[in-house]
Amino acid sequence: NAGVTQTPKFRVLKTGQSMTLLCAQDMNHEYMYWYRQDPGMGLRLIHYSVGEGTTAKGEVPDGYNVSRLKKQNFLLGLESAAPSQTSVYFCASSDRAGSYNEQFFGPGTRLTVL
Amino acid sequence: GNSVTQMEGPVTLSEEAFLTINCTYTATGYPSLFWYVQYPGEGLQLLLKATKADDKGSNKGFEATYRKETTSFHLEKGSVQVSDSAVYFCAQFMDTGRRALTFGSGTRLQVQP
């Protein structure tokens, strides 16, 4: 099993450009999450999904959109990138959203917006 | 709202030293508590967890006890190794509302030989 994979690993964008980050999991998990990690702030939840075809807003959703067309994939889109979106983005998945259900994280995507 | 506060880093220790990383939480209810570890260039991995008061989570020589009276979940290890150098995140999870992890800011540990 590959677990949770993310593409790309690194990306540099110019302000106003768009891009899509792809997260894929092969564990048949229902729940998937997108977080961003900024220095001194830990990880903050952007959007999440409780199953195929569903999405919901997290703590910091502005400027991002997501889609979960297939159970194994969770896409994070930036329609018009801004320097404030420079961050490391982590995807995670879990079997269910409960205290007993471990979240498994991908290796991250480092995004720089100039 | 729910939040997690960790001690500032970096924490620099010599090999075989005793480690404590403090973590306190605020929550409207009784969350589950977690420690995640992030090794350089990698994603987060679950290190240990505790789901109710007085539970002790343990793994790889690390321990943490869920203290409801002090709203704390401090991470400890009796003898650290160079391979323990990483960033450690404390987190909480509530089974209501958004049902997602709330993380602390992370504490970088550097262990010197």
Tab-separated table of C-alpha atoms in Angstrom:
chain	number	residue	atom	x	y	z
A	1	ASN	CA	0.000	0.000	0.000
A	2	ALA	CA	1.228	3.470	-0.886
A	3	GLY	CA	-0.934	5.068	1.833
A	4	VAL	CA	-1.563	8.746	1.138
A	5	THR	CA	0.236	10.320	-1.794
A	6	GLN	CA	0.333	13.933	-2.903
A	7	THR	CA	1.303	15.537	-6.191
A	8	PRO	CA	3.177	17.674	-6.872
A	9	LYS	CA	5.816	17.783	-4.128
A	10	PHE	CA	6.906	21.336	-4.910
A	11	ARG	CA	5.431	24.162	-6.948
A	12	VAL	CA	6.148	27.833	-7.533
A	13	LEU	CA	3.320	30.028	-8.787
A	14	LYS	CA	2.975	33.655	-9.696
A	15	THR	CA	0.241	35.720	-8.106
A	16	GLY	CA	-3.049	35.148	-9.916
A	17	GLN	CA	-2.157	31.756	-11.382
A	18	SER	CA	-4.244	28.707	-10.657
A	19	MET	CA	-3.330	25.156	-9.779
A	20	THR	CA	-4.714	21.926	-8.402
A	21	LEU	CA	-3.135	19.741	-5.735
A	22	LEU	CA	-3.986	16.060	-5.905
A	23	CYS	CA	-4.301	13.733	-2.945
A	24	ALA	CA	-4.815	10.019	-3.396
A	25	GLN	CA	-5.291	7.255	-0.812
A	26	ASP	CA	-5.462	3.517	-1.337
A	27	MET	CA	-6.848	2.541	2.071
A	28	ASN	CA	-10.540	2.877	1.122
A	29	HIS	CA	-10.954	5.622	3.713
A	30	GLU	CA	-14.187	7.588	3.880
A	31	TYR	CA	-12.806	10.824	5.326
A	32	MET	CA	-10.221	13.048	3.697
A	33	TYR	CA	-8.742	16.372	4.814
A	34	TRP	CA	-6.623	19.221	3.523
A	35	TYR	CA	-4.444	21.142	5.997
A	36	ARG	CA	-1.948	23.923	5.604
A	37	GLN	CA	1.137	24.229	7.778
A	38	ASP	CA	2.637	27.623	8.468
A	39	PRO	CA	5.592	28.446	10.724
A	40	GLY	CA	4.572	28.811	14.350
A	41	MET	CA	0.935	27.962	13.648
A	42	GLY	CA	0.762	24.203	13.440
A	43	LEU	CA	-1.659	22.687	10.948
A	44	ARG	CA	-4.966	24.328	10.122
A	45	LEU	CA	-7.871	22.608	8.406
A	46	ILE	CA	-8.829	24.053	5.018
A	47	HIS	CA	-11.575	21.699	3.778
A	48	TYR	CA	-12.590	18.150	4.418
A	49	SER	CA	-14.813	15.438	3.003
A	50	VAL	CA	-16.881	12.818	4.788
A	51	GLY	CA	-17.352	10.674	1.691
A	52	GLU	CA	-17.394	10.569	-2.092
A	53	GLY	CA	-19.241	13.554	-3.541
A	54	THR	CA	-19.195	15.565	-0.287
A	55	THR	CA	-17.088	18.503	0.875
A	56	ALA	CA	-17.196	20.871	3.837
A	57	LYS	CA	-15.368	23.982	4.991
A	58	GLY	CA	-12.724	23.867	7.652
A	59	GLU	CA	-11.060	26.594	9.661
A	60	VAL	CA	-9.400	28.513	6.778
A	61	PRO	CA	-11.361	27.802	3.545
A	62	ASP	CA	-11.163	31.187	1.807
A	63	GLY	CA	-9.342	31.153	-1.531
A	64	TYR	CA	-9.565	27.368	-1.915
A	65	ASN	CA	-11.990	24.943	-3.505
A	66	VAL	CA	-12.110	21.165	-3.276
A	67	SER	CA	-13.709	18.233	-5.022
A	68	ARG	CA	-14.157	14.563	-4.136
A	69	LEU	CA	-15.462	12.958	-7.316
A	70	LYS	CA	-13.870	9.611	-6.496
A	71	LYS	CA	-13.539	8.089	-3.053
A	72	GLN	CA	-9.785	7.712	-3.337
A	73	ASN	CA	-9.034	11.253	-4.541
A	74	PHE	CA	-9.393	14.669	-2.926
A	75	LEU	CA	-8.415	17.697	-5.004
A	76	LEU	CA	-7.517	21.123	-3.641
A	77	GLY	CA	-7.760	24.035	-6.060
A	78	LEU	CA	-6.414	27.544	-5.952
A	79	GLU	CA	-8.232	29.643	-8.552
A	80	SER	CA	-6.140	32.813	-8.155
A	81	ALA	CA	-3.075	32.260	-6.028
A	82	ALA	CA	-1.942	34.900	-3.537
A	83	PRO	CA	1.353	35.205	-1.617
A	84	SER	CA	-0.585	34.496	1.594
A	85	GLN	CA	-1.158	30.991	0.261
A	86	THR	CA	2.555	30.199	0.394
A	87	SER	CA	2.591	27.218	2.716
A	88	VAL	CA	3.088	23.496	3.035
A	89	TYR	CA	-0.103	21.590	2.274
A	90	PHE	CA	-0.867	18.228	3.813
A	91	CYS	CA	-3.581	15.804	2.905
A	92	ALA	CA	-4.844	13.216	5.365
A	93	SER	CA	-7.387	10.430	5.410
A	94	SER	CA	-9.136	8.309	7.996
A	95	ASP	CA	-11.542	5.418	8.038
A	96	ARG	CA	-14.113	7.414	9.990
A	97	ALA	CA	-14.086	10.704	11.878
A	98	GLY	CA	-13.888	9.394	15.387
A	99	SER	CA	-11.459	9.582	18.267
A	100	TYR	CA	-10.386	6.033	17.621
A	101	ASN	CA	-9.670	6.554	13.958
A	102	GLU	CA	-6.117	7.552	13.142
A	103	GLN	CA	-5.557	10.140	10.447
A	104	PHE	CA	-2.861	9.162	7.945
A	105	PHE	CA	-0.916	11.994	6.368
A	106	GLY	CA	0.716	12.433	2.998
A	107	PRO	CA	4.269	13.777	2.603
A	108	GLY	CA	3.146	17.321	1.818
A	109	THR	CA	3.288	19.801	-1.051
A	110	ARG	CA	5.452	22.894	-0.659
A	111	LEU	CA	3.845	25.802	-2.522
A	112	THR	CA	5.437	29.200	-3.045
A	113	VAL	CA	3.435	32.062	-4.502
A	114	LEU	CA	5.524	34.969	-5.762
B	1	GLY	CA	-13.287	27.609	20.823
B	2	ASN	CA	-11.078	24.576	21.074
B	3	SER	CA	-7.339	25.157	21.061
B	4	VAL	CA	-4.015	23.532	21.892
B	5	THR	CA	-0.973	25.290	23.331
B	6	GLN	CA	2.520	23.832	23.227
B	7	MET	CA	5.801	25.020	24.627
B	8	GLU	CA	7.970	27.035	22.282
B	9	GLY	CA	10.944	25.374	20.670
B	10	PRO	CA	13.446	24.445	19.684
B	11	VAL	CA	14.290	22.092	22.506
B	12	THR	CA	17.916	21.019	22.352
B	13	LEU	CA	19.033	18.014	24.390
B	14	SER	CA	21.994	15.706	24.591
B	15	GLU	CA	21.524	12.036	23.835
B	16	GLU	CA	20.095	10.061	26.781
B	17	ALA	CA	18.621	13.190	28.412
B	18	PHE	CA	15.081	13.288	29.783
B	19	LEU	CA	12.480	14.964	27.577
B	20	THR	CA	9.327	16.848	28.499
B	21	ILE	CA	7.247	18.798	25.989
B	22	ASN	CA	4.320	20.583	27.577
B	23	CYS	CA	0.871	20.633	26.023
B	24	THR	CA	-2.352	22.118	27.374
B	25	TYR	CA	-5.747	22.319	25.760
B	26	THR	CA	-9.018	24.195	25.970
B	27	ALA	CA	-12.202	22.502	24.891
B	28	THR	CA	-15.935	22.630	25.401
B	29	GLY	CA	-16.215	18.996	26.357
B	30	TYR	CA	-13.891	16.051	26.649
B	31	PRO	CA	-11.637	15.664	23.625
B	32	SER	CA	-9.331	12.852	22.679
B	33	LEU	CA	-5.687	13.886	22.748
B	34	PHE	CA	-2.864	12.989	20.416
B	35	TRP	CA	0.827	13.466	19.821
B	36	TYR	CA	1.993	13.437	16.219
B	37	VAL	CA	5.627	13.462	15.074
B	38	GLN	CA	7.008	14.937	11.850
B	39	TYR	CA	10.462	13.806	10.782
B	40	PRO	CA	12.384	16.045	8.358
B	41	GLY	CA	10.840	16.066	4.890
B	42	GLU	CA	7.959	13.793	5.850
B	43	GLY	CA	4.299	14.034	6.767
B	44	LEU	CA	2.914	13.626	10.262
B	45	GLN	CA	2.740	10.245	11.955
B	46	LEU	CA	0.665	9.352	14.964
B	47	LEU	CA	2.951	8.798	17.964
B	48	LEU	CA	0.424	8.116	20.734
B	49	LYS	CA	-3.056	8.976	21.890
B	50	ALA	CA	-5.398	8.952	24.882
B	51	THR	CA	-9.161	9.055	24.604
B	52	LYS	CA	-10.282	9.724	28.183
B	53	ALA	CA	-9.099	11.231	31.447
B	54	ASP	CA	-6.237	9.419	33.218
B	55	ASP	CA	-5.467	7.321	30.142
B	56	LYS	CA	-1.771	6.988	29.361
B	57	GLY	CA	-0.656	6.735	25.753
B	58	SER	CA	2.729	5.218	25.035
B	59	ASN	CA	4.836	4.280	22.029
B	60	LYS	CA	8.562	4.009	21.215
B	61	GLY	CA	9.493	4.987	24.783
B	62	PHE	CA	7.332	8.123	24.712
B	63	GLU	CA	4.479	8.571	27.181
B	64	ALA	CA	1.743	11.101	27.847
B	65	THR	CA	-1.062	11.078	30.420
B	66	TYR	CA	-4.436	12.751	29.887
B	67	ARG	CA	-4.899	15.057	32.886
B	68	LYS	CA	-8.387	16.523	32.959
B	69	GLU	CA	-7.799	18.519	36.152
B	70	THR	CA	-4.924	20.459	34.572
B	71	THR	CA	-6.157	20.118	30.944
B	72	SER	CA	-2.723	18.835	29.985
B	73	PHE	CA	-1.133	16.075	27.909
B	74	HIS	CA	2.617	16.479	28.382
B	75	LEU	CA	4.943	14.297	26.304
B	76	GLU	CA	7.833	12.573	28.098
B	77	LYS	CA	10.670	10.236	27.261
B	78	GLY	CA	13.248	8.987	29.688
B	79	SER	CA	16.240	8.815	27.359
B	80	VAL	CA	16.189	10.526	23.970
B	81	GLN	CA	18.172	9.453	20.938
B	82	VAL	CA	19.486	11.404	17.970
B	83	SER	CA	16.837	9.654	15.875
B	84	ASP	CA	14.119	11.351	17.960
B	85	SER	CA	15.005	14.715	16.408
B	86	ALA	CA	11.773	15.892	14.815
B	87	VAL	CA	8.856	18.268	15.263
B	88	TYR	CA	6.214	17.132	17.746
B	89	PHE	CA	2.586	18.253	17.513
B	90	CYS	CA	-0.018	17.973	20.215
B	91	ALA	CA	-3.595	17.763	18.940
B	92	GLN	CA	-7.134	17.285	20.151
B	93	PHE	CA	-10.214	15.756	18.542
B	94	MET	CA	-13.832	16.275	19.460
B	95	ASP	CA	-16.517	13.793	18.389
B	96	THR	CA	-18.918	16.664	17.768
B	97	GLY	CA	-19.068	19.590	15.394
B	98	ARG	CA	-16.444	19.616	12.666
B	99	ARG	CA	-14.895	16.376	13.931
B	100	ALA	CA	-11.367	17.194	12.859
B	101	LEU	CA	-8.014	17.539	14.602
B	102	THR	CA	-6.995	20.840	16.191
B	103	PHE	CA	-3.219	21.132	16.362
B	104	GLY	CA	-0.777	22.998	18.513
B	105	SER	CA	1.982	24.997	16.848
B	106	GLY	CA	4.561	22.226	17.128
B	107	THR	CA	7.803	21.888	19.092
B	108	ARG	CA	11.068	21.143	17.347
B	109	LEU	CA	13.348	18.728	19.213
B	110	GLN	CA	17.045	18.567	18.411
B	111	VAL	CA	19.049	15.779	20.037
B	112	GLN	CA	22.813	16.106	19.900
B	113	PRO	CA	25.202	13.129	20.122
